[in-house]
Amino acid sequence: DGGITQSPKYLFRKEGQNVTLSCEQNLNHDAMYWYRQDPGQGLRLIYYSQIVNDFQKGDIAEGYSVSREKKESFPLTVTSAQKNPTAFYLCASSIRGGEDTQYFGPGTRLTVL
Amino acid sequence: AQTVTQSQPEMSVQEAETVTLSCTYDTSESDYYLFWYKQPPSRQMILVIRQEAYKQQNATENRFSVNFQKAAKSFSLKISDSQLGDAAMYFCAYRSVFQGAQKLVFGQGTRLTINP
Protein backbone atom coordinates (compact mmCIF):
# COMPACT_ATOMS: atom_id res chain seq x y z
CA ASP A 1 0.00 0.00 0.00
CA GLY A 2 1.97 2.97 -1.30
CA GLY A 3 1.76 6.44 0.10
CA ILE A 4 3.13 9.18 2.30
CA THR A 5 2.96 8.93 6.05
CA GLN A 6 3.48 11.67 8.59
CA SER A 7 3.81 11.27 12.32
CA PRO A 8 2.63 12.19 14.77
CA LYS A 9 -0.78 13.51 13.77
CA TYR A 10 -0.81 15.95 16.70
CA LEU A 11 2.27 17.32 18.44
CA PHE A 12 2.59 19.62 21.42
CA ARG A 13 5.77 21.46 22.27
CA LYS A 14 6.85 23.77 25.01
CA GLU A 15 8.43 27.05 24.05
CA GLY A 16 12.19 26.78 23.65
CA GLN A 17 12.15 23.12 22.63
CA ASN A 18 13.11 21.67 19.29
CA VAL A 19 10.76 19.11 17.77
CA THR A 20 11.07 16.82 14.76
CA LEU A 21 8.22 15.92 12.41
CA SER A 22 8.49 12.68 10.48
CA CYS A 23 7.71 12.17 6.79
CA GLU A 24 8.15 8.83 5.04
CA GLN A 25 7.18 7.74 1.54
CA ASN A 26 7.27 4.35 -0.17
CA LEU A 27 6.44 5.65 -3.64
CA ASN A 28 10.09 5.66 -4.76
CA HIS A 29 9.81 9.39 -5.39
CA ASP A 30 13.02 11.39 -5.74
CA ALA A 31 11.68 14.76 -4.59
CA MET A 32 10.16 15.65 -1.23
CA TYR A 33 8.78 18.89 0.19
CA TRP A 34 7.63 20.50 3.44
CA TYR A 35 4.83 23.05 3.50
CA ARG A 36 3.27 25.04 6.30
CA GLN A 37 -0.42 25.98 6.44
CA ASP A 38 -1.80 28.71 8.69
CA PRO A 39 -5.53 29.35 9.25
CA GLY A 40 -7.20 31.04 6.29
CA GLN A 41 -4.13 30.71 4.12
CA GLY A 42 -2.79 28.45 1.46
CA LEU A 43 0.39 26.43 1.83
CA ARG A 44 3.87 27.94 1.90
CA LEU A 45 7.06 26.05 1.06
CA ILE A 46 9.59 25.56 3.88
CA TYR A 47 12.20 23.23 2.34
CA TYR A 48 12.48 20.81 -0.54
CA SER A 49 14.84 18.07 -1.62
CA GLN A 50 15.32 16.72 -5.13
CA ILE A 51 17.78 13.96 -4.29
CA VAL A 52 19.33 12.28 -1.29
CA ASN A 53 21.81 14.41 0.66
CA ASP A 54 20.64 17.60 -1.02
CA PHE A 55 17.97 20.11 -0.03
CA GLN A 56 17.06 23.73 -0.71
CA LYS A 57 15.34 26.48 1.25
CA GLY A 58 11.84 27.51 0.35
CA ASP A 59 10.10 30.78 1.11
CA ILE A 60 9.93 30.44 4.90
CA ALA A 61 12.95 28.33 5.95
CA GLU A 62 14.02 30.46 8.94
CA GLY A 63 13.72 28.51 12.19
CA TYR A 64 13.49 25.13 10.43
CA SER A 65 16.02 22.47 9.45
CA VAL A 66 15.82 19.28 7.41
CA SER A 67 17.90 16.26 6.43
CA ARG A 68 17.65 13.80 3.56
CA GLU A 69 19.84 10.82 4.42
CA LYS A 70 17.49 8.30 2.83
CA LYS A 71 15.35 8.54 -0.28
CA GLU A 72 12.18 7.62 1.58
CA SER A 73 12.60 9.96 4.57
CA PHE A 74 12.61 13.75 4.91
CA PRO A 75 12.26 14.82 8.57
CA LEU A 76 11.63 18.44 9.51
CA THR A 77 12.95 19.95 12.73
CA VAL A 78 11.19 22.98 14.12
CA THR A 79 13.76 24.80 16.22
CA SER A 80 13.34 27.24 19.07
CA ALA A 81 14.34 29.98 16.62
CA GLN A 82 11.00 29.65 14.83
CA LYS A 83 8.98 32.55 16.24
CA ASN A 84 5.49 31.26 15.56
CA PRO A 85 5.62 27.50 15.03
CA THR A 86 1.98 26.65 15.76
CA ALA A 87 0.62 25.53 12.38
CA PHE A 88 -0.36 22.56 10.24
CA TYR A 89 2.60 20.96 8.47
CA LEU A 90 2.24 19.00 5.24
CA CYS A 91 4.83 16.83 3.57
CA ALA A 92 4.66 16.06 -0.16
CA SER A 93 6.60 14.08 -2.72
CA SER A 94 6.89 13.85 -6.50
CA ILE A 95 8.56 11.41 -8.88
CA ARG A 96 11.17 13.95 -9.79
CA GLY A 97 11.57 17.61 -8.98
CA GLY A 98 10.47 18.92 -12.33
CA GLU A 99 6.98 18.98 -13.74
CA ASP A 100 5.68 16.08 -11.77
CA THR A 101 2.62 16.36 -9.62
CA GLN A 102 3.16 16.64 -5.88
CA TYR A 103 1.23 14.25 -3.65
CA PHE A 104 0.63 15.06 0.00
CA GLY A 105 0.71 13.21 3.29
CA PRO A 106 -1.99 13.55 5.97
CA GLY A 107 -0.20 16.33 7.87
CA THR A 108 0.91 17.08 11.44
CA ARG A 109 -0.72 19.68 13.66
CA LEU A 110 1.94 21.33 15.85
CA THR A 111 0.88 23.38 18.85
CA VAL A 112 3.29 25.32 21.01
CA LEU A 113 2.16 25.60 24.61
CA ALA B 1 6.85 36.41 -8.44
CA GLN B 2 3.77 34.44 -9.29
CA THR B 3 0.56 34.94 -7.35
CA VAL B 4 -2.70 33.00 -7.21
CA THR B 5 -6.01 34.59 -6.20
CA GLN B 6 -9.22 32.86 -5.21
CA SER B 7 -11.83 35.58 -4.81
CA GLN B 8 -14.56 33.41 -3.28
CA PRO B 9 -13.78 32.56 0.36
CA GLU B 10 -16.96 30.48 0.60
CA MET B 11 -19.40 28.88 -1.83
CA SER B 12 -22.43 26.67 -1.36
CA VAL B 13 -24.42 24.49 -3.73
CA GLN B 14 -27.37 22.15 -3.57
CA GLU B 15 -26.60 18.47 -3.85
CA ALA B 16 -26.69 17.26 -7.48
CA GLU B 17 -26.26 20.77 -8.87
CA THR B 18 -23.25 22.33 -10.57
CA VAL B 19 -20.86 24.83 -9.01
CA THR B 20 -17.89 26.77 -10.38
CA LEU B 21 -14.96 27.91 -8.28
CA SER B 22 -12.86 30.80 -9.57
CA CYS B 23 -9.10 31.19 -9.70
CA THR B 24 -6.91 33.82 -11.32
CA TYR B 25 -3.14 33.95 -11.38
CA ASP B 26 -0.39 36.32 -12.33
CA THR B 27 2.76 35.24 -14.15
CA SER B 28 5.11 36.40 -16.86
CA GLU B 29 5.92 32.84 -17.89
CA SER B 30 4.45 31.23 -20.98
CA ASP B 31 4.58 27.64 -19.80
CA TYR B 32 3.52 26.36 -16.40
CA TYR B 33 1.19 23.97 -14.60
CA LEU B 34 -2.04 24.65 -12.76
CA PHE B 35 -3.70 22.44 -10.18
CA TRP B 36 -6.82 22.17 -8.08
CA TYR B 37 -6.40 20.44 -4.74
CA LYS B 38 -9.16 19.46 -2.34
CA GLN B 39 -8.68 19.57 1.44
CA PRO B 40 -11.49 17.76 3.30
CA PRO B 41 -11.94 17.98 7.09
CA SER B 42 -9.17 15.36 7.47
CA ARG B 43 -6.89 18.13 6.12
CA GLN B 44 -5.02 15.90 3.68
CA MET B 45 -4.47 17.65 0.34
CA ILE B 46 -5.90 15.59 -2.50
CA LEU B 47 -5.17 16.32 -6.15
CA VAL B 48 -8.37 16.97 -8.08
CA ILE B 49 -7.14 17.99 -11.51
CA ARG B 50 -4.05 19.24 -13.33
CA GLN B 51 -3.65 21.42 -16.43
CA GLU B 52 -0.57 22.02 -18.53
CA ALA B 53 -0.52 25.57 -19.89
CA TYR B 54 0.69 24.48 -23.33
CA LYS B 55 -2.43 22.36 -23.79
CA GLN B 56 -5.44 24.24 -25.13
CA GLN B 57 -7.82 21.44 -24.23
CA ASN B 58 -9.40 21.79 -20.82
CA ALA B 59 -8.64 18.96 -18.40
CA THR B 60 -11.47 16.79 -17.08
CA GLU B 61 -11.65 14.13 -14.38
CA ASN B 62 -15.08 12.53 -14.09
CA ARG B 63 -17.37 15.19 -12.55
CA PHE B 64 -14.57 17.75 -12.34
CA SER B 65 -13.54 19.96 -15.25
CA VAL B 66 -11.67 23.20 -15.69
CA ASN B 67 -12.12 26.28 -17.83
CA PHE B 68 -8.58 27.37 -18.63
CA GLN B 69 -8.36 30.82 -20.19
CA LYS B 70 -4.65 31.47 -20.70
CA ALA B 71 -4.91 35.01 -22.02
CA ALA B 72 -7.13 36.01 -19.13
CA LYS B 73 -5.00 34.02 -16.66
CA SER B 74 -8.08 32.33 -15.34
CA PHE B 75 -8.44 28.72 -14.20
CA SER B 76 -11.90 27.89 -12.83
CA LEU B 77 -13.06 24.50 -11.53
CA LYS B 78 -16.52 23.16 -12.37
CA ILE B 79 -18.01 20.42 -10.23
CA SER B 80 -21.01 18.72 -11.79
CA ASP B 81 -23.61 16.67 -9.95
CA SER B 82 -22.28 17.86 -6.58
CA GLN B 83 -22.12 15.22 -3.86
CA LEU B 84 -21.93 15.55 -0.09
CA GLY B 85 -18.41 14.17 -0.21
CA ASP B 86 -17.31 17.15 -2.29
CA ALA B 87 -17.59 19.43 0.74
CA ALA B 88 -14.07 20.69 1.43
CA MET B 89 -11.62 23.54 1.03
CA TYR B 90 -10.46 23.83 -2.57
CA PHE B 91 -7.10 25.32 -3.41
CA CYS B 92 -5.87 26.50 -6.77
CA ALA B 93 -2.10 26.19 -7.26
CA TYR B 94 0.52 27.26 -9.80
CA ARG B 95 3.86 25.68 -10.59
CA SER B 96 6.59 26.95 -12.88
CA VAL B 97 8.27 24.59 -15.35
CA PHE B 98 11.69 26.10 -14.91
CA GLN B 99 14.46 24.06 -13.32
CA GLY B 100 14.69 24.86 -9.64
CA ALA B 101 11.18 26.25 -9.46
CA GLN B 102 10.01 23.55 -7.16
CA LYS B 103 7.29 25.12 -5.17
CA LEU B 104 3.57 25.19 -5.62
CA VAL B 105 2.11 28.68 -5.22
CA PHE B 106 -1.29 28.39 -3.59
CA GLY B 107 -4.34 30.60 -3.45
CA GLN B 108 -6.06 31.17 -0.13
CA GLY B 109 -8.76 28.62 -0.78
CA THR B 110 -12.53 28.43 -1.22
CA ARG B 111 -14.66 26.59 1.31
CA LEU B 112 -17.35 24.62 -0.51
CA THR B 113 -20.50 23.57 1.32
CA ILE B 114 -22.93 21.05 -0.17
CA ASN B 115 -26.54 21.45 0.96
CA PRO B 116 -28.58 18.22 1.01
PDB file of C-alpha atoms in Angstrom:
ATOM      1  CA  ASP A   1       0.000   0.000   0.000  1.00  0.00           C
ATOM      2  CA  GLY A   2       1.972   2.969  -1.300  1.00  0.00           C
ATOM      3  CA  GLY A   3       1.759   6.439   0.100  1.00  0.00           C
ATOM      4  CA  ILE A   4       3.135   9.176   2.295  1.00  0.00           C
ATOM      5  CA  THR A   5       2.961   8.928   6.053  1.00  0.00           C
ATOM      6  CA  GLN A   6       3.476  11.667   8.590  1.00  0.00           C
ATOM      7  CA  SER A   7       3.814  11.269  12.318  1.00  0.00           C
ATOM      8  CA  PRO A   8       2.633  12.195  14.767  1.00  0.00           C
ATOM      9  CA  LYS A   9      -0.784  13.513  13.768  1.00  0.00           C
ATOM     10  CA  TYR A  10      -0.808  15.953  16.697  1.00  0.00           C
ATOM     11  CA  LEU A  11       2.266  17.323  18.444  1.00  0.00           C
ATOM     12  CA  PHE A  12       2.589  19.618  21.418  1.00  0.00           C
ATOM     13  CA  ARG A  13       5.765  21.464  22.266  1.00  0.00           C
ATOM     14  CA  LYS A  14       6.848  23.769  25.011  1.00  0.00           C
ATOM     15  CA  GLU A  15       8.430  27.047  24.050  1.00  0.00           C
ATOM     16  CA  GLY A  16      12.185  26.780  23.649  1.00  0.00           C
ATOM     17  CA  GLN A  17      12.147  23.117  22.630  1.00  0.00           C
ATOM     18  CA  ASN A  18      13.114  21.666  19.290  1.00  0.00           C
ATOM     19  CA  VAL A  19      10.757  19.113  17.769  1.00  0.00           C
ATOM     20  CA  THR A  20      11.074  16.816  14.756  1.00  0.00           C
ATOM     21  CA  LEU A  21       8.224  15.924  12.407  1.00  0.00           C
ATOM     22  CA  SER A  22       8.490  12.684  10.483  1.00  0.00           C
ATOM     23  CA  CYS A  23       7.706  12.169   6.792  1.00  0.00           C
ATOM     24  CA  GLU A  24       8.145   8.833   5.039  1.00  0.00           C
ATOM     25  CA  GLN A  25       7.179   7.736   1.540  1.00  0.00           C
ATOM     26  CA  ASN A  26       7.274   4.352  -0.169  1.00  0.00           C
ATOM     27  CA  LEU A  27       6.445   5.647  -3.636  1.00  0.00           C
ATOM     28  CA  ASN A  28      10.091   5.655  -4.764  1.00  0.00           C
ATOM     29  CA  HIS A  29       9.811   9.386  -5.395  1.00  0.00           C
ATOM     30  CA  ASP A  30      13.022  11.388  -5.738  1.00  0.00           C
ATOM     31  CA  ALA A  31      11.680  14.755  -4.594  1.00  0.00           C
ATOM     32  CA  MET A  32      10.163  15.651  -1.229  1.00  0.00           C
ATOM     33  CA  TYR A  33       8.777  18.887   0.189  1.00  0.00           C
ATOM     34  CA  TRP A  34       7.630  20.498   3.438  1.00  0.00           C
ATOM     35  CA  TYR A  35       4.834  23.055   3.501  1.00  0.00           C
ATOM     36  CA  ARG A  36       3.272  25.044   6.299  1.00  0.00           C
ATOM     37  CA  GLN A  37      -0.417  25.977   6.444  1.00  0.00           C
ATOM     38  CA  ASP A  38      -1.804  28.706   8.686  1.00  0.00           C
ATOM     39  CA  PRO A  39      -5.531  29.354   9.253  1.00  0.00           C
ATOM     40  CA  GLY A  40      -7.195  31.035   6.293  1.00  0.00           C
ATOM     41  CA  GLN A  41      -4.129  30.709   4.116  1.00  0.00           C
ATOM     42  CA  GLY A  42      -2.791  28.447   1.455  1.00  0.00           C
ATOM     43  CA  LEU A  43       0.387  26.431   1.833  1.00  0.00           C
ATOM     44  CA  ARG A  44       3.868  27.945   1.904  1.00  0.00           C
ATOM     45  CA  LEU A  45       7.057  26.045   1.065  1.00  0.00           C
ATOM     46  CA  ILE A  46       9.585  25.559   3.879  1.00  0.00           C
ATOM     47  CA  TYR A  47      12.204  23.228   2.344  1.00  0.00           C
ATOM     48  CA  TYR A  48      12.481  20.815  -0.541  1.00  0.00           C
ATOM     49  CA  SER A  49      14.840  18.068  -1.617  1.00  0.00           C
ATOM     50  CA  GLN A  50      15.317  16.724  -5.135  1.00  0.00           C
ATOM     51  CA  ILE A  51      17.782  13.958  -4.286  1.00  0.00           C
ATOM     52  CA  VAL A  52      19.333  12.282  -1.285  1.00  0.00           C
ATOM     53  CA  ASN A  53      21.810  14.415   0.663  1.00  0.00           C
ATOM     54  CA  ASP A  54      20.642  17.600  -1.022  1.00  0.00           C
ATOM     55  CA  PHE A  55      17.972  20.113  -0.025  1.00  0.00           C
ATOM     56  CA  GLN A  56      17.058  23.727  -0.711  1.00  0.00           C
ATOM     57  CA  LYS A  57      15.336  26.480   1.254  1.00  0.00           C
ATOM     58  CA  GLY A  58      11.840  27.506   0.351  1.00  0.00           C
ATOM     59  CA  ASP A  59      10.100  30.775   1.113  1.00  0.00           C
ATOM     60  CA  ILE A  60       9.932  30.442   4.902  1.00  0.00           C
ATOM     61  CA  ALA A  61      12.951  28.332   5.949  1.00  0.00           C
ATOM     62  CA  GLU A  62      14.017  30.460   8.936  1.00  0.00           C
ATOM     63  CA  GLY A  63      13.722  28.509  12.187  1.00  0.00           C
ATOM     64  CA  TYR A  64      13.492  25.130  10.435  1.00  0.00           C
ATOM     65  CA  SER A  65      16.016  22.473   9.454  1.00  0.00           C
ATOM     66  CA  VAL A  66      15.819  19.279   7.412  1.00  0.00           C
ATOM     67  CA  SER A  67      17.899  16.261   6.434  1.00  0.00           C
ATOM     68  CA  ARG A  68      17.654  13.803   3.564  1.00  0.00           C
ATOM     69  CA  GLU A  69      19.838  10.817   4.419  1.00  0.00           C
ATOM     70  CA  LYS A  70      17.494   8.297   2.830  1.00  0.00           C
ATOM     71  CA  LYS A  71      15.349   8.541  -0.278  1.00  0.00           C
ATOM     72  CA  GLU A  72      12.180   7.623   1.581  1.00  0.00           C
ATOM     73  CA  SER A  73      12.602   9.959   4.569  1.00  0.00           C
ATOM     74  CA  PHE A  74      12.606  13.754   4.914  1.00  0.00           C
ATOM     75  CA  PRO A  75      12.264  14.821   8.573  1.00  0.00           C
ATOM     76  CA  LEU A  76      11.626  18.439   9.507  1.00  0.00           C
ATOM     77  CA  THR A  77      12.953  19.950  12.732  1.00  0.00           C
ATOM     78  CA  VAL A  78      11.193  22.985  14.121  1.00  0.00           C
ATOM     79  CA  THR A  79      13.758  24.804  16.217  1.00  0.00           C
ATOM     80  CA  SER A  80      13.343  27.240  19.071  1.00  0.00           C
ATOM     81  CA  ALA A  81      14.344  29.977  16.616  1.00  0.00           C
ATOM     82  CA  GLN A  82      10.999  29.650  14.827  1.00  0.00           C
ATOM     83  CA  LYS A  83       8.984  32.550  16.240  1.00  0.00           C
ATOM     84  CA  ASN A  84       5.489  31.263  15.559  1.00  0.00           C
ATOM     85  CA  PRO A  85       5.622  27.496  15.034  1.00  0.00           C
ATOM     86  CA  THR A  86       1.985  26.655  15.756  1.00  0.00           C
ATOM     87  CA  ALA A  87       0.623  25.527  12.377  1.00  0.00           C
ATOM     88  CA  PHE A  88      -0.358  22.561  10.244  1.00  0.00           C
ATOM     89  CA  TYR A  89       2.597  20.958   8.468  1.00  0.00           C
ATOM     90  CA  LEU A  90       2.241  18.996   5.245  1.00  0.00           C
ATOM     91  CA  CYS A  91       4.834  16.826   3.567  1.00  0.00           C
ATOM     92  CA  ALA A  92       4.665  16.063  -0.158  1.00  0.00           C
ATOM     93  CA  SER A  93       6.602  14.083  -2.721  1.00  0.00           C
ATOM     94  CA  SER A  94       6.892  13.846  -6.499  1.00  0.00           C
ATOM     95  CA  ILE A  95       8.558  11.408  -8.877  1.00  0.00           C
ATOM     96  CA  ARG A  96      11.168  13.952  -9.786  1.00  0.00           C
ATOM     97  CA  GLY A  97      11.571  17.608  -8.979  1.00  0.00           C
ATOM     98  CA  GLY A  98      10.468  18.918 -12.326  1.00  0.00           C
ATOM     99  CA  GLU A  99       6.981  18.985 -13.742  1.00  0.00           C
ATOM    100  CA  ASP A 100       5.682  16.083 -11.770  1.00  0.00           C
ATOM    101  CA  THR A 101       2.616  16.364  -9.618  1.00  0.00           C
ATOM    102  CA  GLN A 102       3.155  16.644  -5.884  1.00  0.00           C
ATOM    103  CA  TYR A 103       1.230  14.252  -3.647  1.00  0.00           C
ATOM    104  CA  PHE A 104       0.626  15.056  -0.003  1.00  0.00           C
ATOM    105  CA  GLY A 105       0.711  13.214   3.289  1.00  0.00           C
ATOM    106  CA  PRO A 106      -1.991  13.550   5.969  1.00  0.00           C
ATOM    107  CA  GLY A 107      -0.204  16.333   7.869  1.00  0.00           C
ATOM    108  CA  THR A 108       0.914  17.077  11.436  1.00  0.00           C
ATOM    109  CA  ARG A 109      -0.718  19.680  13.656  1.00  0.00           C
ATOM    110  CA  LEU A 110       1.942  21.332  15.848  1.00  0.00           C
ATOM    111  CA  THR A 111       0.875  23.381  18.849  1.00  0.00           C
ATOM    112  CA  VAL A 112       3.295  25.315  21.010  1.00  0.00           C
ATOM    113  CA  LEU A 113       2.158  25.604  24.605  1.00  0.00           C
TER     114      LEU A 113
ATOM    115  CA  ALA B   1       6.848  36.406  -8.438  1.00  0.00           C
ATOM    116  CA  GLN B   2       3.769  34.440  -9.295  1.00  0.00           C
ATOM    117  CA  THR B   3       0.560  34.941  -7.349  1.00  0.00           C
ATOM    118  CA  VAL B   4      -2.702  33.005  -7.211  1.00  0.00           C
ATOM    119  CA  THR B   5      -6.007  34.589  -6.196  1.00  0.00           C
ATOM    120  CA  GLN B   6      -9.222  32.861  -5.209  1.00  0.00           C
ATOM    121  CA  SER B   7     -11.829  35.580  -4.815  1.00  0.00           C
ATOM    122  CA  GLN B   8     -14.555  33.414  -3.278  1.00  0.00           C
ATOM    123  CA  PRO B   9     -13.781  32.557   0.363  1.00  0.00           C
ATOM    124  CA  GLU B  10     -16.963  30.478   0.596  1.00  0.00           C
ATOM    125  CA  MET B  11     -19.398  28.884  -1.833  1.00  0.00           C
ATOM    126  CA  SER B  12     -22.426  26.667  -1.361  1.00  0.00           C
ATOM    127  CA  VAL B  13     -24.423  24.495  -3.734  1.00  0.00           C
ATOM    128  CA  GLN B  14     -27.374  22.147  -3.566  1.00  0.00           C
ATOM    129  CA  GLU B  15     -26.596  18.472  -3.854  1.00  0.00           C
ATOM    130  CA  ALA B  16     -26.693  17.263  -7.481  1.00  0.00           C
ATOM    131  CA  GLU B  17     -26.264  20.773  -8.874  1.00  0.00           C
ATOM    132  CA  THR B  18     -23.249  22.333 -10.568  1.00  0.00           C
ATOM    133  CA  VAL B  19     -20.861  24.831  -9.006  1.00  0.00           C
ATOM    134  CA  THR B  20     -17.895  26.771 -10.382  1.00  0.00           C
ATOM    135  CA  LEU B  21     -14.958  27.910  -8.283  1.00  0.00           C
ATOM    136  CA  SER B  22     -12.861  30.804  -9.566  1.00  0.00           C
ATOM    137  CA  CYS B  23      -9.097  31.194  -9.697  1.00  0.00           C
ATOM    138  CA  THR B  24      -6.906  33.818 -11.320  1.00  0.00           C
ATOM    139  CA  TYR B  25      -3.141  33.951 -11.377  1.00  0.00           C
ATOM    140  CA  ASP B  26      -0.387  36.318 -12.327  1.00  0.00           C
ATOM    141  CA  THR B  27       2.764  35.239 -14.147  1.00  0.00           C
ATOM    142  CA  SER B  28       5.109  36.398 -16.857  1.00  0.00           C
ATOM    143  CA  GLU B  29       5.917  32.836 -17.895  1.00  0.00           C
ATOM    144  CA  SER B  30       4.447  31.226 -20.981  1.00  0.00           C
ATOM    145  CA  ASP B  31       4.577  27.636 -19.798  1.00  0.00           C
ATOM    146  CA  TYR B  32       3.516  26.362 -16.398  1.00  0.00           C
ATOM    147  CA  TYR B  33       1.193  23.967 -14.602  1.00  0.00           C
ATOM    148  CA  LEU B  34      -2.035  24.647 -12.765  1.00  0.00           C
ATOM    149  CA  PHE B  35      -3.705  22.438 -10.184  1.00  0.00           C
ATOM    150  CA  TRP B  36      -6.817  22.167  -8.081  1.00  0.00           C
ATOM    151  CA  TYR B  37      -6.402  20.443  -4.736  1.00  0.00           C
ATOM    152  CA  LYS B  38      -9.162  19.457  -2.336  1.00  0.00           C
ATOM    153  CA  GLN B  39      -8.679  19.566   1.441  1.00  0.00           C
ATOM    154  CA  PRO B  40     -11.491  17.764   3.297  1.00  0.00           C
ATOM    155  CA  PRO B  41     -11.937  17.976   7.087  1.00  0.00           C
ATOM    156  CA  SER B  42      -9.168  15.364   7.471  1.00  0.00           C
ATOM    157  CA  ARG B  43      -6.887  18.127   6.116  1.00  0.00           C
ATOM    158  CA  GLN B  44      -5.018  15.903   3.683  1.00  0.00           C
ATOM    159  CA  MET B  45      -4.473  17.654   0.345  1.00  0.00           C
ATOM    160  CA  ILE B  46      -5.898  15.595  -2.496  1.00  0.00           C
ATOM    161  CA  LEU B  47      -5.171  16.317  -6.146  1.00  0.00           C
ATOM    162  CA  VAL B  48      -8.374  16.966  -8.081  1.00  0.00           C
ATOM    163  CA  ILE B  49      -7.140  17.992 -11.507  1.00  0.00           C
ATOM    164  CA  ARG B  50      -4.049  19.237 -13.327  1.00  0.00           C
ATOM    165  CA  GLN B  51      -3.652  21.416 -16.431  1.00  0.00           C
ATOM    166  CA  GLU B  52      -0.566  22.019 -18.529  1.00  0.00           C
ATOM    167  CA  ALA B  53      -0.517  25.573 -19.889  1.00  0.00           C
ATOM    168  CA  TYR B  54       0.693  24.483 -23.334  1.00  0.00           C
ATOM    169  CA  LYS B  55      -2.430  22.359 -23.792  1.00  0.00           C
ATOM    170  CA  GLN B  56      -5.438  24.237 -25.126  1.00  0.00           C
ATOM    171  CA  GLN B  57      -7.824  21.439 -24.230  1.00  0.00           C
ATOM    172  CA  ASN B  58      -9.397  21.789 -20.815  1.00  0.00           C
ATOM    173  CA  ALA B  59      -8.641  18.964 -18.396  1.00  0.00           C
ATOM    174  CA  THR B  60     -11.468  16.789 -17.081  1.00  0.00           C
ATOM    175  CA  GLU B  61     -11.651  14.126 -14.379  1.00  0.00           C
ATOM    176  CA  ASN B  62     -15.077  12.528 -14.090  1.00  0.00           C
ATOM    177  CA  ARG B  63     -17.369  15.192 -12.553  1.00  0.00           C
ATOM    178  CA  PHE B  64     -14.565  17.749 -12.343  1.00  0.00           C
ATOM    179  CA  SER B  65     -13.535  19.959 -15.252  1.00  0.00           C
ATOM    180  CA  VAL B  66     -11.674  23.198 -15.690  1.00  0.00           C
ATOM    181  CA  ASN B  67     -12.125  26.278 -17.830  1.00  0.00           C
ATOM    182  CA  PHE B  68      -8.584  27.371 -18.627  1.00  0.00           C
ATOM    183  CA  GLN B  69      -8.361  30.824 -20.193  1.00  0.00           C
ATOM    184  CA  LYS B  70      -4.646  31.466 -20.702  1.00  0.00           C
ATOM    185  CA  ALA B  71      -4.914  35.009 -22.024  1.00  0.00           C
ATOM    186  CA  ALA B  72      -7.134  36.011 -19.134  1.00  0.00           C
ATOM    187  CA  LYS B  73      -4.996  34.022 -16.658  1.00  0.00           C
ATOM    188  CA  SER B  74      -8.084  32.328 -15.345  1.00  0.00           C
ATOM    189  CA  PHE B  75      -8.444  28.719 -14.198  1.00  0.00           C
ATOM    190  CA  SER B  76     -11.896  27.885 -12.831  1.00  0.00           C
ATOM    191  CA  LEU B  77     -13.059  24.501 -11.533  1.00  0.00           C
ATOM    192  CA  LYS B  78     -16.519  23.165 -12.371  1.00  0.00           C
ATOM    193  CA  ILE B  79     -18.009  20.424 -10.231  1.00  0.00           C
ATOM    194  CA  SER B  80     -21.006  18.725 -11.793  1.00  0.00           C
ATOM    195  CA  ASP B  81     -23.614  16.666  -9.955  1.00  0.00           C
ATOM    196  CA  SER B  82     -22.280  17.857  -6.578  1.00  0.00           C
ATOM    197  CA  GLN B  83     -22.117  15.224  -3.858  1.00  0.00           C
ATOM    198  CA  LEU B  84     -21.935  15.550  -0.088  1.00  0.00           C
ATOM    199  CA  GLY B  85     -18.405  14.173  -0.206  1.00  0.00           C
ATOM    200  CA  ASP B  86     -17.314  17.148  -2.295  1.00  0.00           C
ATOM    201  CA  ALA B  87     -17.589  19.430   0.739  1.00  0.00           C
ATOM    202  CA  ALA B  88     -14.070  20.687   1.434  1.00  0.00           C
ATOM    203  CA  MET B  89     -11.624  23.541   1.027  1.00  0.00           C
ATOM    204  CA  TYR B  90     -10.463  23.833  -2.571  1.00  0.00           C
ATOM    205  CA  PHE B  91      -7.095  25.317  -3.409  1.00  0.00           C
ATOM    206  CA  CYS B  92      -5.868  26.496  -6.772  1.00  0.00           C
ATOM    207  CA  ALA B  93      -2.100  26.194  -7.262  1.00  0.00           C
ATOM    208  CA  TYR B  94       0.516  27.257  -9.804  1.00  0.00           C
ATOM    209  CA  ARG B  95       3.865  25.683 -10.593  1.00  0.00           C
ATOM    210  CA  SER B  96       6.592  26.955 -12.884  1.00  0.00           C
ATOM    211  CA  VAL B  97       8.266  24.589 -15.355  1.00  0.00           C
ATOM    212  CA  PHE B  98      11.691  26.098 -14.911  1.00  0.00           C
ATOM    213  CA  GLN B  99      14.460  24.065 -13.318  1.00  0.00           C
ATOM    214  CA  GLY B 100      14.693  24.859  -9.637  1.00  0.00           C
ATOM    215  CA  ALA B 101      11.181  26.252  -9.465  1.00  0.00           C
ATOM    216  CA  GLN B 102      10.011  23.553  -7.159  1.00  0.00           C
ATOM    217  CA  LYS B 103       7.288  25.120  -5.166  1.00  0.00           C
ATOM    218  CA  LEU B 104       3.575  25.191  -5.623  1.00  0.00           C
ATOM    219  CA  VAL B 105       2.111  28.677  -5.221  1.00  0.00           C
ATOM    220  CA  PHE B 106      -1.292  28.389  -3.588  1.00  0.00           C
ATOM    221  CA  GLY B 107      -4.335  30.604  -3.448  1.00  0.00           C
ATOM    222  CA  GLN B 108      -6.063  31.174  -0.125  1.00  0.00           C
ATOM    223  CA  GLY B 109      -8.764  28.619  -0.784  1.00  0.00           C
ATOM    224  CA  THR B 110     -12.529  28.426  -1.225  1.00  0.00           C
ATOM    225  CA  ARG B 111     -14.663  26.590   1.307  1.00  0.00           C
ATOM    226  CA  LEU B 112     -17.353  24.618  -0.513  1.00  0.00           C
ATOM    227  CA  THR B 113     -20.504  23.567   1.324  1.00  0.00           C
ATOM    228  CA  ILE B 114     -22.929  21.048  -0.165  1.00  0.00           C
ATOM    229  CA  ASN B 115     -26.542  21.451   0.960  1.00  0.00           C
ATOM    230  CA  PRO B 116     -28.576  18.221   1.011  1.00  0.00           C
TER     231      PRO B 116
END
